[in-house]
Coordinates of C-alpha atoms in Angstrom, one line a residue:
M1291 CA 63.3 -92.1 280.9
T1292 CA 60.4 -93.8 282.6
I1293 CA 59.7 -93.8 286.3
H1294 CA 60.5 -97.5 286.5
A1295 CA 64.2 -96.6 285.6
L1296 CA 64.2 -94.3 288.6
L1297 CA 62.8 -96.7 291.2
P1298 CA 65.0 -97.3 294.3
P1299 CA 66.0 -100.8 295.1
D1300 CA 63.6 -101.0 298.0
E1301 CA 60.5 -100.2 295.9
P1302 CA 59.0 -103.7 296.4
E1303 CA 59.2 -103.3 300.2
R1304 CA 57.6 -99.8 300.0
L1305 CA 54.8 -101.2 297.9
A1306 CA 54.4 -104.1 300.5
A1307 CA 54.2 -101.5 303.2
L1308 CA 51.5 -99.7 301.3
Q1309 CA 49.5 -102.9 300.9
R1310 CA 50.0 -103.6 304.6
Y1311 CA 48.0 -100.5 305.4
Q1312 CA 45.1 -101.5 303.2
I1313 CA 44.1 -97.9 302.4
L1314 CA 43.9 -98.1 298.6
G1315 CA 40.3 -97.9 297.4
T1316 CA 38.8 -97.2 300.8
P1317 CA 35.9 -94.8 301.2
P1318 CA 36.4 -91.2 302.0
D1319 CA 37.5 -90.5 305.5
R1320 CA 36.6 -87.2 307.3
A1321 CA 40.0 -87.0 309.0
F1322 CA 41.7 -86.8 305.7
D1323 CA 39.1 -84.6 304.2
D1324 CA 39.4 -82.1 307.1
L1325 CA 43.2 -82.3 306.6
T1326 CA 43.0 -81.2 302.9
T1327 CA 40.3 -78.6 303.5
V1328 CA 42.2 -77.0 306.3
A1329 CA 45.6 -77.3 304.5
A1330 CA 44.1 -75.4 301.5
A1331 CA 43.0 -72.6 303.7
L1332 CA 46.2 -72.5 305.8
F1333 CA 48.5 -72.5 302.8
R1334 CA 46.2 -70.3 300.7
V1335 CA 45.9 -72.6 297.8
P1336 CA 42.9 -73.9 295.9
I1337 CA 44.0 -77.6 295.8
A1338 CA 45.1 -79.9 298.6
I1339 CA 45.4 -83.7 298.2
V1340 CA 46.3 -86.7 300.2
S1341 CA 47.9 -89.2 297.8
F1342 CA 49.2 -92.8 297.9
V1343 CA 51.6 -93.9 295.3
D1344 CA 50.8 -97.5 294.0
H1345 CA 52.8 -99.5 291.5
D1346 CA 51.0 -98.0 288.5
R1347 CA 48.8 -95.2 289.9
I1348 CA 48.6 -92.3 292.3
W1349 CA 45.4 -92.7 294.3
F1350 CA 43.9 -89.7 296.2
K1351 CA 42.4 -90.6 299.6
S1352 CA 41.2 -87.0 299.7
H1353 CA 41.1 -84.3 297.1
H1354 CA 40.0 -80.8 298.0
G1355 CA 39.6 -78.6 294.8
L1356 CA 40.2 -81.3 292.3
E1357 CA 37.5 -83.7 291.0
V1358 CA 39.7 -86.7 289.9
S1359 CA 40.4 -89.5 292.4
E1360 CA 43.5 -90.9 290.8
T1361 CA 46.1 -90.4 288.1
G1362 CA 48.7 -92.6 286.4
R1363 CA 52.0 -93.0 288.2
E1364 CA 53.8 -91.7 285.1
P1365 CA 54.5 -88.8 285.0
G1366 CA 52.9 -88.1 288.4
L1367 CA 54.5 -85.4 290.6
C1368 CA 53.6 -87.4 293.8
A1369 CA 55.6 -90.4 292.4
S1370 CA 58.7 -88.3 292.3
A1371 CA 58.0 -86.5 295.6
I1372 CA 58.0 -89.7 297.6
F1373 CA 61.7 -90.2 296.8
S1374 CA 62.6 -86.8 298.1
P1375 CA 64.0 -86.7 301.7
D1376 CA 62.0 -83.6 302.7
V1377 CA 59.6 -81.0 301.3
Y1378 CA 59.3 -81.4 297.5
H1379 CA 58.7 -77.9 296.1
I1380 CA 58.1 -76.6 292.6
R1381 CA 57.7 -72.9 292.3
D1382 CA 56.7 -72.8 288.7
A1383 CA 55.9 -76.1 287.1
A1384 CA 55.7 -74.5 283.6
T1385 CA 59.4 -73.9 283.7
D1386 CA 60.5 -76.9 285.9
R1387 CA 61.7 -79.9 283.9
R1388 CA 60.5 -82.3 286.6
A1389 CA 56.9 -81.3 285.9
L1390 CA 56.7 -80.4 282.2
S1391 CA 55.2 -83.8 281.1
N1392 CA 52.6 -84.0 283.8
P1393 CA 49.2 -83.6 282.3
L1394 CA 48.0 -81.1 285.0
V1395 CA 50.9 -78.9 284.0
A1396 CA 51.0 -79.5 280.2
K1397 CA 47.3 -79.4 279.5
E1398 CA 44.6 -76.8 280.0
F1399 CA 44.5 -77.3 283.8
G1400 CA 47.6 -75.1 284.1
L1401 CA 49.2 -76.3 287.4
R1402 CA 52.1 -74.1 288.4
F1403 CA 52.8 -74.4 292.1
Y1404 CA 53.3 -77.8 293.8
A1405 CA 54.6 -78.6 297.3
T1406 CA 54.4 -81.8 299.4
A1407 CA 54.9 -83.3 302.8
L1408 CA 55.6 -87.0 303.0
L1409 CA 53.4 -89.6 304.6
R1410 CA 56.0 -91.9 306.1
T1411 CA 55.5 -95.1 307.9
H1412 CA 57.0 -95.9 311.3
D1413 CA 59.5 -98.1 309.5
G1414 CA 60.7 -95.4 307.0
F1415 CA 58.7 -96.0 303.9
N1416 CA 57.2 -93.0 302.1
L1417 CA 53.7 -94.2 301.0
G1418 CA 52.3 -90.9 299.7
T1419 CA 52.0 -87.2 300.2
L1420 CA 50.0 -84.3 301.4
C1421 CA 50.2 -82.0 298.4
I1422 CA 49.2 -78.4 298.0
M1423 CA 48.8 -76.9 294.6
D1424 CA 48.0 -73.7 292.7
R1425 CA 47.5 -72.5 289.2
K1426 CA 49.7 -69.6 290.1
A1427 CA 53.4 -69.8 290.4
R1428 CA 54.7 -68.9 293.9
A1429 CA 57.3 -69.7 296.5
L1430 CA 56.7 -71.1 299.9
S1431 CA 56.9 -68.4 302.5
V1432 CA 59.6 -68.5 305.1
S1433 CA 57.5 -70.4 307.6
E1434 CA 55.7 -72.8 305.2
P1435 CA 58.6 -75.3 304.6
G1436 CA 58.8 -75.9 308.4
C1437 CA 55.0 -76.1 308.8
L1438 CA 54.2 -78.3 305.8
P1439 CA 55.9 -81.5 306.9
N1440 CA 54.2 -81.2 310.4
W1441 CA 50.8 -80.6 309.1
P1442 CA 49.8 -84.2 307.9
R1443 CA 50.9 -85.8 311.1
C1444 CA 47.6 -84.8 312.8
S1445 CA 45.5 -87.3 310.6
W1446 CA 48.4 -89.6 309.6
T1447 CA 49.5 -90.4 313.1
R1448 CA 45.9 -91.1 314.2
W1449 CA 45.3 -93.3 311.1
N1450 CA 48.7 -95.0 311.4
C1451 CA 48.0 -96.1 314.9
G1452 CA 44.7 -97.5 314.2
W1453 CA 45.3 -99.3 310.9
R1454 CA 47.9 -102.0 310.7

């Protein structure tokens, strides 16, 4: 099954909201880079990314600990995460069917842990995620599920107010 079969009916409106923000392809931004650097330290992971899910790709506004700046939407983990109502968490991607076809999991990179907080617009569209990743399987600690969704609001709220 392809991701296109899983798209919700309001996907055209979500993509229009993403275009309205005019963030895709913009230069690095220190607020987002600070967010990923501090998120990696706070959650004790080597990789933190701010991603935005476009119609055919997942573009990384900031990528701490990972050199690529985008990946295809299929089979992207962030593309699935934006349709989750809350924290999207994969303890061990090597055994989770949602992640098995992802190149970061299936190939030599060896991604195991993945968790996200949503970047949601004021009108309710999930444009992307703050993701934290590790090559080691792990669970979120008791406090992390509550902390993770609040963390990106620092930069996202500032950016959201200034860019429309």
